[in-house]
PDB file of C-alpha atoms in Angstrom:
ATOM      1  CA  MET A 948     -37.495 -92.726 -48.414  1.00  0.00           C
ATOM      2  CA  VAL A 949     -37.046 -88.972 -49.671  1.00  0.00           C
ATOM      3  CA  GLU A 950     -37.974 -85.844 -48.019  1.00  0.00           C
ATOM      4  CA  LEU A 951     -40.890 -83.922 -50.071  1.00  0.00           C
ATOM      5  CA  LEU A 952     -40.518 -79.895 -48.668  1.00  0.00           C
ATOM      6  CA  ILE A 953     -43.053 -76.878 -49.225  1.00  0.00           C
ATOM      7  CA  LEU A 954     -41.548 -73.942 -50.799  1.00  0.00           C
ATOM      8  CA  ASN A 955     -44.627 -71.792 -51.327  1.00  0.00           C
ATOM      9  CA  GLY A 956     -48.595 -71.738 -50.303  1.00  0.00           C
ATOM     10  CA  PRO A 957     -50.501 -71.855 -46.887  1.00  0.00           C
ATOM     11  CA  GLU A 958     -48.262 -74.473 -45.509  1.00  0.00           C
ATOM     12  CA  ILE A 959     -44.874 -73.384 -45.924  1.00  0.00           C
ATOM     13  CA  GLY A 960     -41.616 -75.037 -44.713  1.00  0.00           C
ATOM     14  CA  ARG A 961     -43.739 -77.997 -43.929  1.00  0.00           C
ATOM     15  CA  THR A 962     -41.715 -81.323 -44.844  1.00  0.00           C
ATOM     16  CA  ALA A 963     -42.998 -84.615 -45.246  1.00  0.00           C
ATOM     17  CA  GLN A 964     -41.246 -88.353 -45.929  1.00  0.00           C
ATOM     18  CA  VAL A 965     -42.186 -90.131 -48.976  1.00  0.00           C
ATOM     19  CA  LYS A 966     -41.526 -94.000 -48.931  1.00  0.00           C
ATOM     20  CA  ASP A 967     -41.093 -96.034 -52.114  1.00  0.00           C
ATOM     21  CA  GLY A 968     -43.957 -96.548 -53.892  1.00  0.00           C
ATOM     22  CA  GLU A 969     -47.164 -94.927 -54.749  1.00  0.00           C
ATOM     23  CA  LYS A 970     -48.142 -91.899 -53.029  1.00  0.00           C
ATOM     24  CA  PHE A 971     -51.274 -89.942 -53.608  1.00  0.00           C
ATOM     25  CA  LEU A 972     -51.343 -86.067 -53.221  1.00  0.00           C
ATOM     26  CA  GLY A 973     -54.172 -83.759 -52.412  1.00  0.00           C
ATOM     27  CA  ARG A 974     -56.735 -81.729 -50.614  1.00  0.00           C
ATOM     28  CA  SER A 975     -58.684 -84.219 -49.504  1.00  0.00           C
ATOM     29  CA  LYS A 976     -58.176 -86.381 -45.996  1.00  0.00           C
ATOM     30  CA  ASP A 977     -58.084 -89.710 -47.896  1.00  0.00           C
ATOM     31  CA  ASN A 978     -54.710 -88.524 -49.771  1.00  0.00           C
ATOM     32  CA  ASP A 979     -51.076 -89.790 -48.496  1.00  0.00           C
ATOM     33  CA  ILE A 980     -50.209 -86.009 -48.440  1.00  0.00           C
ATOM     34  CA  ARG A 981     -52.948 -83.984 -47.569  1.00  0.00           C
ATOM     35  CA  ILE A 982     -51.976 -80.043 -48.279  1.00  0.00           C
ATOM     36  CA  ASP A 983     -54.652 -77.551 -46.772  1.00  0.00           C
ATOM     37  CA  ASP A 984     -54.099 -75.021 -49.950  1.00  0.00           C
ATOM     38  CA  GLU A 985     -58.054 -74.703 -51.634  1.00  0.00           C
ATOM     39  CA  THR A 986     -56.317 -74.039 -54.968  1.00  0.00           C
ATOM     40  CA  ILE A 987     -55.165 -77.643 -54.750  1.00  0.00           C
ATOM     41  CA  SER A 988     -57.559 -80.506 -56.119  1.00  0.00           C
ATOM     42  CA  ARG A 989     -59.174 -83.021 -54.127  1.00  0.00           C
ATOM     43  CA  LYS A 990     -56.888 -85.485 -55.827  1.00  0.00           C
ATOM     44  CA  HIS A 991     -54.385 -83.761 -57.334  1.00  0.00           C
ATOM     45  CA  LEU A 992     -51.011 -85.768 -58.167  1.00  0.00           C
ATOM     46  CA  LYS A 993     -49.682 -89.081 -57.822  1.00  0.00           C
ATOM     47  CA  ILE A 994     -46.138 -89.574 -56.738  1.00  0.00           C
ATOM     48  CA  VAL A 995     -44.161 -92.755 -57.399  1.00  0.00           C
ATOM     49  CA  VAL A 996     -40.681 -93.012 -55.698  1.00  0.00           C
ATOM     50  CA  LYS A 997     -38.791 -96.083 -57.160  1.00  0.00           C
ATOM     51  CA  LYS A 998     -35.076 -96.705 -56.746  1.00  0.00           C
ATOM     52  CA  GLY A 999     -34.085 -92.940 -56.755  1.00  0.00           C
ATOM     53  CA  THR A1000     -36.511 -92.010 -59.536  1.00  0.00           C
ATOM     54  CA  TYR A1001     -39.678 -89.581 -58.921  1.00  0.00           C
ATOM     55  CA  LEU A1002     -42.294 -90.244 -61.344  1.00  0.00           C
ATOM     56  CA  VAL A1003     -45.229 -87.755 -61.066  1.00  0.00           C
ATOM     57  CA  THR A1004     -48.930 -87.635 -62.291  1.00  0.00           C
ATOM     58  CA  ASP A1005     -51.398 -84.921 -62.583  1.00  0.00           C
ATOM     59  CA  LEU A1006     -54.641 -86.230 -61.896  1.00  0.00           C
ATOM     60  CA  THR A1007     -56.695 -84.127 -64.041  1.00  0.00           C
ATOM     61  CA  SER A1008     -56.587 -81.244 -61.171  1.00  0.00           C
ATOM     62  CA  GLN A1009     -58.337 -77.761 -61.950  1.00  0.00           C
ATOM     63  CA  ASN A1010     -55.288 -75.579 -61.781  1.00  0.00           C
ATOM     64  CA  GLY A1011     -52.483 -77.935 -63.444  1.00  0.00           C
ATOM     65  CA  THR A1012     -49.141 -79.004 -62.250  1.00  0.00           C
ATOM     66  CA  PHE A1013     -46.416 -76.582 -63.440  1.00  0.00           C
ATOM     67  CA  TYR A1014     -42.911 -78.220 -64.089  1.00  0.00           C
ATOM     68  CA  ARG A1015     -39.940 -76.620 -65.933  1.00  0.00           C
ATOM     69  CA  GLY A1016     -42.102 -73.736 -67.759  1.00  0.00           C
ATOM     70  CA  ARG A1017     -45.220 -76.281 -68.786  1.00  0.00           C
ATOM     71  CA  TYR A1018     -48.156 -78.073 -67.657  1.00  0.00           C
ATOM     72  CA  LEU A1019     -47.923 -81.487 -67.357  1.00  0.00           C
ATOM     73  CA  VAL A1020     -50.611 -83.497 -69.428  1.00  0.00           C
ATOM     74  CA  PRO A1021     -53.138 -84.565 -67.226  1.00  0.00           C
ATOM     75  CA  GLY A1022     -52.917 -88.734 -66.843  1.00  0.00           C
ATOM     76  CA  ARG A1023     -49.431 -89.114 -68.351  1.00  0.00           C
ATOM     77  CA  GLU A1024     -46.770 -90.095 -65.801  1.00  0.00           C
ATOM     78  CA  VAL A1025     -43.671 -87.953 -66.182  1.00  0.00           C
ATOM     79  CA  GLU A1026     -40.047 -88.123 -64.643  1.00  0.00           C
ATOM     80  CA  ILE A1027     -39.122 -85.193 -62.616  1.00  0.00           C
ATOM     81  CA  ALA A1028     -35.491 -84.265 -61.230  1.00  0.00           C
ATOM     82  CA  GLU A1029     -34.170 -84.257 -57.787  1.00  0.00           C
ATOM     83  CA  GLY A1030     -34.310 -80.742 -55.990  1.00  0.00           C
ATOM     84  CA  ALA A1031     -36.675 -78.981 -58.771  1.00  0.00           C
ATOM     85  CA  PRO A1032     -39.649 -77.134 -58.225  1.00  0.00           C
ATOM     86  CA  LEU A1033     -42.983 -78.505 -58.678  1.00  0.00           C
ATOM     87  CA  ALA A1034     -45.951 -76.074 -58.509  1.00  0.00           C
ATOM     88  CA  ILE A1035     -49.411 -77.487 -57.642  1.00  0.00           C
ATOM     89  CA  GLY A1036     -52.364 -74.961 -57.122  1.00  0.00           C
ATOM     90  CA  MET A1037     -50.629 -71.952 -55.127  1.00  0.00           C
ATOM     91  CA  THR A1038     -48.339 -74.467 -53.521  1.00  0.00           C
ATOM     92  CA  VAL A1039     -44.867 -75.265 -54.570  1.00  0.00           C
ATOM     93  CA  ILE A1040     -43.424 -78.515 -53.819  1.00  0.00           C
ATOM     94  CA  CYS A1041     -39.951 -80.057 -54.106  1.00  0.00           C
ATOM     95  CA  LEU A1042     -38.611 -83.694 -53.481  1.00  0.00           C
ATOM     96  CA  GLY A1043     -35.346 -84.431 -52.316  1.00  0.00           C
ATOM     97  CA  LYS A1044     -31.917 -83.101 -51.952  1.00  0.00           C
ATOM     98  CA  GLY A1045     -30.973 -79.672 -53.391  1.00  0.00           C
ATOM     99  CA  CYS A1046     -34.428 -78.065 -52.869  1.00  0.00           C
ATOM    100  CA  ARG A1047     -33.623 -75.160 -50.346  1.00  0.00           C
ATOM    101  CA  GLU A1048     -30.372 -74.684 -52.290  1.00  0.00           C
ATOM    102  CA  GLN A1049     -32.011 -74.155 -55.878  1.00  0.00           C
ATOM    103  CA  MET A1050     -34.618 -72.019 -54.257  1.00  0.00           C
ATOM    104  CA  ALA A1051     -33.190 -69.693 -51.846  1.00  0.00           C
ATOM    105  CA  PRO A1052     -34.025 -66.427 -52.991  1.00  0.00           C
ATOM    106  CA  PHE A1053     -37.785 -67.887 -52.569  1.00  0.00           C
ATOM    107  CA  LEU A1054     -36.723 -68.663 -48.879  1.00  0.00           C
ATOM    108  CA  ASP A1055     -35.633 -65.147 -48.606  1.00  0.00           C
ATOM    109  CA  THR A1056     -38.913 -64.181 -49.439  1.00  0.00           C
ATOM    110  CA  VAL A1057     -40.679 -66.448 -47.362  1.00  0.00           C
ATOM    111  CA  THR A1058     -39.045 -65.339 -44.357  1.00  0.00           C
ATOM    112  CA  LEU A1059     -39.699 -61.784 -45.522  1.00  0.00           C
ATOM    113  CA  VAL A1060     -43.628 -62.818 -45.415  1.00  0.00           C
ATOM    114  CA  ARG A1061     -43.179 -64.377 -41.944  1.00  0.00           C
ATOM    115  CA  GLY A1062     -41.003 -62.356 -40.222  1.00  0.00           C
ATOM    116  CA  LYS A1063     -41.847 -58.763 -40.963  1.00  0.00           C
ATOM    117  CA  GLY A1064     -45.914 -58.623 -42.224  1.00  0.00           C
ATOM    118  CA  LYS A1065     -48.170 -58.233 -39.582  1.00  0.00           C
ATOM    119  CA  LYS A1066     -51.437 -60.392 -39.252  1.00  0.00           C
ATOM    120  CA  ASP A1067     -54.545 -59.748 -41.511  1.00  0.00           C
ATOM    121  CA  THR A1068     -57.156 -58.800 -39.942  1.00  0.00           C
ATOM    122  CA  ILE A1069     -59.666 -59.574 -42.194  1.00  0.00           C
ATOM    123  CA  PRO A1070     -63.570 -60.364 -41.821  1.00  0.00           C
ATOM    124  CA  ALA A1071     -63.934 -64.443 -42.464  1.00  0.00           C
ATOM    125  CA  ASP A1072     -66.204 -63.261 -45.121  1.00  0.00           C
ATOM    126  CA  ARG A1073     -64.433 -60.951 -46.706  1.00  0.00           C
ATOM    127  CA  ARG A1074     -61.265 -63.399 -46.197  1.00  0.00           C
ATOM    128  CA  LYS A1075     -63.465 -66.162 -48.327  1.00  0.00           C
ATOM    129  CA  ARG A1076     -64.078 -63.725 -50.972  1.00  0.00           C
ATOM    130  CA  THR A1077     -60.346 -62.400 -51.491  1.00  0.00           C
ATOM    131  CA  LYS A1078     -59.410 -66.351 -51.451  1.00  0.00           C
ATOM    132  CA  GLN A1079     -61.903 -67.064 -54.256  1.00  0.00           C
ATOM    133  CA  LYS A1080     -60.518 -63.921 -56.220  1.00  0.00           C
ATOM    134  CA  ARG A1081     -56.926 -65.044 -55.653  1.00  0.00           C
ATOM    135  CA  GLY A1082     -57.409 -68.774 -56.669  1.00  0.00           C
ATOM    136  CA  ASP A1083     -59.269 -67.190 -60.153  1.00  0.00           C
ATOM    137  CA  LEU A1084     -55.987 -65.681 -60.635  1.00  0.00           C
ATOM    138  CA  LEU A1085     -53.984 -68.123 -60.568  1.00  0.00           C
ATOM    139  CA  SER A1086     -56.405 -70.064 -62.977  1.00  0.00           C
ATOM    140  CA  ARG A1087     -56.288 -67.229 -65.352  1.00  0.00           C
ATOM    141  CA  VAL A1088     -52.276 -66.865 -65.222  1.00  0.00           C
ATOM    142  CA  SER A1089     -52.360 -70.754 -65.584  1.00  0.00           C
ATOM    143  CA  MET A1090     -54.222 -70.630 -68.572  1.00  0.00           C
ATOM    144  CA  THR A1091     -52.159 -67.542 -70.160  1.00  0.00           C
ATOM    145  CA  LEU A1092     -49.264 -70.106 -69.511  1.00  0.00           C
ATOM    146  CA  LYS A1093     -50.370 -72.968 -71.422  1.00  0.00           C
ATOM    147  CA  ASP A1094     -51.385 -70.790 -74.580  1.00  0.00           C
ATOM    148  CA  THR A1095     -48.566 -71.041 -77.179  1.00  0.00           C
ATOM    149  CA  ILE A1096     -48.361 -66.952 -77.724  1.00  0.00           C
ATOM    150  CA  PRO A1097     -45.519 -65.010 -77.738  1.00  0.00           C
ATOM    151  CA  LEU A1098     -43.304 -64.491 -74.848  1.00  0.00           C
ATOM    152  CA  ARG A1099     -44.065 -60.676 -74.711  1.00  0.00           C
ATOM    153  CA  ASP A1100     -47.964 -61.049 -75.100  1.00  0.00           C
ATOM    154  CA  MET A1101     -48.204 -63.768 -72.527  1.00  0.00           C
ATOM    155  CA  LEU A1102     -46.052 -61.442 -69.791  1.00  0.00           C
ATOM    156  CA  GLU A1103     -48.782 -58.275 -70.891  1.00  0.00           C
ATOM    157  CA  GLN A1104     -51.495 -60.900 -70.207  1.00  0.00           C
ATOM    158  CA  VAL A1105     -50.033 -61.671 -66.847  1.00  0.00           C
ATOM    159  CA  LEU A1106     -50.253 -58.392 -65.746  1.00  0.00           C
ATOM    160  CA  ASP A1107     -53.771 -57.581 -66.935  1.00  0.00           C
ATOM    161  CA  HIS A1108     -54.989 -60.239 -64.819  1.00  0.00           C
ATOM    162  CA  ILE A1109     -52.958 -58.996 -61.837  1.00  0.00           C
ATOM    163  CA  PHE A1110     -54.344 -55.673 -62.137  1.00  0.00           C
ATOM    164  CA  HIS A1111     -57.836 -57.304 -62.550  1.00  0.00           C
ATOM    165  CA  HIS A1112     -57.716 -59.474 -59.460  1.00  0.00           C
ATOM    166  CA  LEU A1113     -55.501 -57.032 -57.342  1.00  0.00           C
ATOM    167  CA  LYS A1114     -56.985 -53.463 -57.814  1.00  0.00           C
ATOM    168  CA  ARG A1115     -54.197 -51.864 -55.085  1.00  0.00           C
ATOM    169  CA  ILE A1116     -51.685 -52.106 -58.178  1.00  0.00           C
ATOM    170  CA  ASP A1117     -51.176 -49.308 -60.294  1.00  0.00           C
ATOM    171  CA  ARG A1118     -48.325 -50.118 -62.479  1.00  0.00           C
ATOM    172  CA  GLY A1119     -46.514 -53.330 -63.439  1.00  0.00           C
ATOM    173  CA  ALA A1120     -43.243 -54.415 -65.326  1.00  0.00           C
ATOM    174  CA  PHE A1121     -41.162 -57.628 -65.938  1.00  0.00           C
ATOM    175  CA  LEU A1122     -37.688 -56.929 -66.997  1.00  0.00           C
ATOM    176  CA  LEU A1123     -35.942 -59.583 -68.796  1.00  0.00           C
ATOM    177  CA  VAL A1124     -31.884 -59.981 -68.124  1.00  0.00           C
ATOM    178  CA  ASP A1125     -29.314 -62.089 -69.981  1.00  0.00           C
ATOM    179  CA  PRO A1126     -28.106 -64.709 -67.723  1.00  0.00           C
ATOM    180  CA  GLU A1127     -24.510 -64.021 -68.063  1.00  0.00           C
ATOM    181  CA  THR A1128     -24.266 -60.055 -68.293  1.00  0.00           C
ATOM    182  CA  SER A1129     -27.246 -59.172 -66.193  1.00  0.00           C
ATOM    183  CA  GLU A1130     -27.877 -56.376 -68.680  1.00  0.00           C
ATOM    184  CA  ILE A1131     -31.342 -55.621 -69.075  1.00  0.00           C
ATOM    185  CA  TYR A1132     -32.818 -56.343 -72.805  1.00  0.00           C
ATOM    186  CA  GLU A1133     -36.326 -56.360 -72.781  1.00  0.00           C
ATOM    187  CA  THR A1134     -38.953 -54.697 -70.485  1.00  0.00           C
ATOM    188  CA  VAL A1135     -42.941 -55.206 -70.239  1.00  0.00           C
ATOM    189  CA  CYS A1136     -44.585 -52.284 -68.830  1.00  0.00           C
ATOM    190  CA  LYS A1137     -48.039 -51.546 -68.131  1.00  0.00           C
ATOM    191  CA  TRP A1138     -50.553 -49.139 -65.906  1.00  0.00           C
ATOM    192  CA  SER A1139     -53.726 -50.516 -64.714  1.00  0.00           C
ATOM    193  CA  ASN A1140     -54.937 -47.420 -65.866  1.00  0.00           C
ATOM    194  CA  PRO A1141     -53.532 -46.421 -69.217  1.00  0.00           C
ATOM    195  CA  LYS A1142     -55.327 -43.062 -69.025  1.00  0.00           C
ATOM    196  CA  GLU A1143     -53.187 -42.221 -66.132  1.00  0.00           C
ATOM    197  CA  ALA A1144     -49.856 -43.281 -67.649  1.00  0.00           C
ATOM    198  CA  PRO A1145     -47.309 -39.775 -67.421  1.00  0.00           C
ATOM    199  CA  GLY A1146     -44.730 -42.109 -69.039  1.00  0.00           C
ATOM    200  CA  GLU A1147     -42.140 -43.870 -65.956  1.00  0.00           C
ATOM    201  CA  THR A1148     -43.675 -47.501 -65.315  1.00  0.00           C
ATOM    202  CA  TYR A1149     -41.421 -48.385 -62.479  1.00  0.00           C
ATOM    203  CA  SER A1150     -38.311 -47.528 -60.186  1.00  0.00           C
ATOM    204  CA  GLU A1151     -34.934 -47.922 -61.808  1.00  0.00           C
ATOM    205  CA  GLU A1152     -33.022 -47.512 -58.343  1.00  0.00           C
ATOM    206  CA  VAL A1153     -35.502 -50.715 -57.141  1.00  0.00           C
ATOM    207  CA  VAL A1154     -35.081 -52.656 -59.636  1.00  0.00           C
ATOM    208  CA  ARG A1155     -31.247 -52.484 -59.431  1.00  0.00           C
ATOM    209  CA  ARG A1156     -31.236 -53.401 -56.179  1.00  0.00           C
ATOM    210  CA  VAL A1157     -32.821 -56.512 -56.870  1.00  0.00           C
ATOM    211  CA  LEU A1158     -31.216 -57.530 -59.658  1.00  0.00           C
ATOM    212  CA  GLN A1159     -27.906 -56.945 -57.893  1.00  0.00           C
ATOM    213  CA  SER A1160     -28.744 -58.718 -54.826  1.00  0.00           C
ATOM    214  CA  SER A1161     -31.098 -61.478 -56.635  1.00  0.00           C
ATOM    215  CA  LYS A1162     -33.189 -61.068 -53.136  1.00  0.00           C
ATOM    216  CA  PRO A1163     -36.683 -59.467 -53.140  1.00  0.00           C
ATOM    217  CA  LEU A1164     -37.592 -56.186 -52.212  1.00  0.00           C
ATOM    218  CA  VAL A1165     -41.272 -54.989 -50.327  1.00  0.00           C
ATOM    219  CA  TYR A1166     -42.066 -51.736 -49.290  1.00  0.00           C
ATOM    220  CA  SER A1167     -45.731 -50.962 -48.076  1.00  0.00           C
ATOM    221  CA  LYS A1168     -47.752 -49.911 -44.455  1.00  0.00           C
ATOM    222  CA  ILE A1169     -46.447 -53.324 -43.008  1.00  0.00           C
ATOM    223  CA  TYR A1170     -43.562 -54.230 -44.340  1.00  0.00           C
ATOM    224  CA  THR A1171     -40.240 -51.752 -44.369  1.00  0.00           C
ATOM    225  CA  GLU A1172     -37.659 -54.432 -45.379  1.00  0.00           C
ATOM    226  CA  ASP A1173     -35.032 -51.936 -46.909  1.00  0.00           C
ATOM    227  CA  GLY A1174     -32.982 -49.216 -45.781  1.00  0.00           C
ATOM    228  CA  PRO A1175     -34.023 -45.111 -45.543  1.00  0.00           C
ATOM    229  CA  ALA A1176     -31.943 -44.952 -49.318  1.00  0.00           C
ATOM    230  CA  VAL A1177     -34.959 -46.926 -50.639  1.00  0.00           C
ATOM    231  CA  ILE A1178     -37.584 -45.282 -48.417  1.00  0.00           C
ATOM    232  CA  ASP A1179     -36.304 -41.906 -49.571  1.00  0.00           C
ATOM    233  CA  THR A1180     -36.061 -42.879 -52.865  1.00  0.00           C
ATOM    234  CA  LEU A1181     -39.577 -44.190 -53.368  1.00  0.00           C
ATOM    235  CA  LYS A1182     -41.263 -41.022 -51.461  1.00  0.00           C
ATOM    236  CA  VAL A1183     -39.286 -38.804 -54.171  1.00  0.00           C
ATOM    237  CA  LEU A1184     -41.246 -40.689 -56.797  1.00  0.00           C
ATOM    238  CA  LYS A1185     -44.269 -40.655 -55.062  1.00  0.00           C
ATOM    239  CA  ILE A1186     -44.371 -44.854 -54.710  1.00  0.00           C
ATOM    240  CA  GLU A1187     -46.701 -45.552 -51.748  1.00  0.00           C
ATOM    241  CA  SER A1188     -45.786 -49.340 -51.651  1.00  0.00           C
ATOM    242  CA  VAL A1189     -43.871 -51.441 -53.794  1.00  0.00           C
ATOM    243  CA  LEU A1190     -43.220 -55.598 -54.425  1.00  0.00           C
ATOM    244  CA  CYS A1191     -40.082 -56.297 -56.678  1.00  0.00           C
ATOM    245  CA  THR A1192     -39.007 -59.791 -56.626  1.00  0.00           C
ATOM    246  CA  PRO A1193     -36.055 -61.589 -59.055  1.00  0.00           C
ATOM    247  CA  LEU A1194     -36.961 -64.229 -61.513  1.00  0.00           C
ATOM    248  CA  ILE A1195     -34.590 -67.163 -60.902  1.00  0.00           C
ATOM    249  CA  SER A1196     -34.856 -70.859 -62.810  1.00  0.00           C
ATOM    250  CA  GLY A1197     -32.276 -73.254 -63.247  1.00  0.00           C
ATOM    251  CA  SER A1198     -29.810 -71.219 -65.315  1.00  0.00           C
ATOM    252  CA  GLY A1199     -29.883 -68.409 -62.926  1.00  0.00           C
ATOM    253  CA  LEU A1200     -30.829 -64.707 -62.644  1.00  0.00           C
ATOM    254  CA  VAL A1201     -33.667 -64.393 -65.830  1.00  0.00           C
ATOM    255  CA  GLY A1202     -35.174 -61.042 -64.777  1.00  0.00           C
ATOM    256  CA  ALA A1203     -37.261 -59.433 -62.332  1.00  0.00           C
ATOM    257  CA  MET A1204     -41.211 -58.312 -61.690  1.00  0.00           C
ATOM    258  CA  TYR A1205     -41.837 -55.018 -60.229  1.00  0.00           C
ATOM    259  CA  LEU A1206     -45.321 -53.929 -58.970  1.00  0.00           C
ATOM    260  CA  ASP A1207     -46.142 -50.893 -57.179  1.00  0.00           C
ATOM    261  CA  SER A1208     -48.954 -48.734 -56.203  1.00  0.00           C
ATOM    262  CA  LEU A1209     -49.005 -44.951 -55.934  1.00  0.00           C
ATOM    263  CA  LYS A1210     -52.176 -44.403 -53.731  1.00  0.00           C
ATOM    264  CA  ARG A1211     -52.022 -47.151 -51.358  1.00  0.00           C
ATOM    265  CA  PRO A1212     -49.953 -47.657 -48.800  1.00  0.00           C
ATOM    266  CA  ASP A1213     -51.294 -50.987 -47.928  1.00  0.00           C
ATOM    267  CA  GLY A1214     -50.961 -51.923 -51.298  1.00  0.00           C
ATOM    268  CA  PHE A1215     -49.397 -55.587 -50.723  1.00  0.00           C
ATOM    269  CA  ARG A1216     -50.821 -58.070 -47.767  1.00  0.00           C
ATOM    270  CA  LYS A1217     -49.380 -61.709 -47.007  1.00  0.00           C
ATOM    271  CA  ASP A1218     -51.224 -63.569 -49.085  1.00  0.00           C
ATOM    272  CA  ASP A1219     -50.741 -60.975 -52.504  1.00  0.00           C
ATOM    273  CA  LEU A1220     -46.699 -62.057 -51.981  1.00  0.00           C
ATOM    274  CA  LEU A1221     -47.350 -65.683 -51.563  1.00  0.00           C
ATOM    275  CA  ILE A1222     -49.300 -65.815 -54.720  1.00  0.00           C
ATOM    276  CA  LEU A1223     -47.417 -63.182 -56.494  1.00  0.00           C
ATOM    277  CA  LEU A1224     -44.386 -64.975 -55.862  1.00  0.00           C
ATOM    278  CA  ASP A1225     -45.712 -67.990 -57.206  1.00  0.00           C
ATOM    279  CA  ILE A1226     -46.318 -66.518 -60.649  1.00  0.00           C
ATOM    280  CA  GLY A1227     -43.160 -65.273 -60.439  1.00  0.00           C
ATOM    281  CA  GLN A1228     -41.572 -68.228 -60.042  1.00  0.00           C
ATOM    282  CA  ARG A1229     -43.829 -69.810 -62.787  1.00  0.00           C
ATOM    283  CA  ILE A1230     -43.014 -67.030 -65.034  1.00  0.00           C
ATOM    284  CA  ALA A1231     -39.134 -67.662 -64.875  1.00  0.00           C
ATOM    285  CA  VAL A1232     -39.720 -71.095 -65.839  1.00  0.00           C
ATOM    286  CA  ALA A1233     -41.362 -69.587 -68.985  1.00  0.00           C
ATOM    287  CA  VAL A1234     -38.850 -67.219 -69.718  1.00  0.00           C
ATOM    288  CA  GLU A1235     -35.818 -69.724 -69.580  1.00  0.00           C
ATOM    289  CA  ARG A1236     -38.205 -71.905 -71.430  1.00  0.00           C
ATOM    290  CA  GLU A1237     -38.335 -69.290 -74.407  1.00  0.00           C
ATOM    291  CA  ARG A1238     -34.487 -68.380 -74.360  1.00  0.00           C
ATOM    292  CA  PHE A1239     -33.812 -72.116 -74.734  1.00  0.00           C
ATOM    293  CA  ALA A1240     -35.840 -72.508 -77.690  1.00  0.00           C
ATOM    294  CA  ALA A1241     -34.538 -69.453 -78.939  1.00  0.00           C
ATOM    295  CA  ASP A1242     -30.646 -70.740 -78.711  1.00  0.00           C
ATOM    296  CA  ILE A1243     -31.787 -74.039 -80.432  1.00  0.00           C
ATOM    297  CA  THR A1244     -33.683 -72.362 -83.223  1.00  0.00           C
ATOM    298  CA  GLU A1245     -30.295 -70.186 -83.647  1.00  0.00           C
ATOM    299  CA  PHE A1246     -27.788 -72.873 -83.448  1.00  0.00           C
ATOM    300  CA  ALA A1247     -30.156 -75.037 -86.268  1.00  0.00           C
ATOM    301  CA  ASN A1248     -29.849 -72.119 -88.283  1.00  0.00           C
ATOM    302  CA  ILE A1249     -26.291 -71.968 -88.110  1.00  0.00           C
ATOM    303  CA  LEU A1250     -25.857 -75.590 -88.898  1.00  0.00           C
ATOM    304  CA  THR A1251     -28.038 -75.285 -91.909  1.00  0.00           C
ATOM    305  CA  GLY A1252     -26.447 -72.014 -93.273  1.00  0.00           C
ATOM    306  CA  ASP A1253     -30.160 -70.214 -92.859  1.00  0.00           C
ATOM    307  CA  ALA A1254     -28.426 -67.616 -89.803  1.00  0.00           C
ATOM    308  CA  PRO A1255     -28.282 -64.122 -90.607  1.00  0.00           C
ATOM    309  CA  SER A1256     -25.282 -62.635 -91.578  1.00  0.00           C
TER     310      SER A1256
END
């Protein structure tokens, strides 16, 4: 028997015991493991636990199953590592030992969302439309991550999707760092409205704090997680609300995702934080995959004598 832990999504923190054998996971009640998340298909995933190994099969789900930087091929059984996160819709699950340790920064954000946020008071019809928009955002990001395009183009497209679905956000950036030195080597920055762009695209102080602590920073009308120094900096820069979360994958810190609003003190709501955190985790794995591929190419060039002098 092994423990399944839900790391993100509507049922954050829930656990389930999975016995050896074949189990089905999805949104409908006839599954062995039912998760109440509209972005999960009715029959989403098959899990087989056998002699300490974990085998999963995506059952042609609408939003796919994301593992280690790639979407699983529907219908193809894949062995996954113990303690490795697996994204299904907007929910992230983990099997076996090591889940909490590997996703510690992620769990910091979960604590932040639960402990600091005030309960949303949104009418039922508006909440339904909001859920549909967030589901569409996740679907579009998923399609972008499935595409075989350069990393920079992929990150720019993800920012465009975020701007389109979360209208309160004015600026966004991905900052990629060297895992060994923590130095920023590439930035991808955009404004939701390029005509308003005066030049600066993110708060360097906010990014510096997140990269140093490897913990998320959120400031808005309903979240005041950090101290007066950061708040004063944001006031000087006329930033009404900000979200910055570290991008952490198997190799460690690979960057940060930064989003802010210059006009709205309520720029980020509880559900926004959950889906943005999910997107950040997927981006982190995609960045690590890209770096690994580049390292392999460089090594191959060295062996064949094609490396630049």
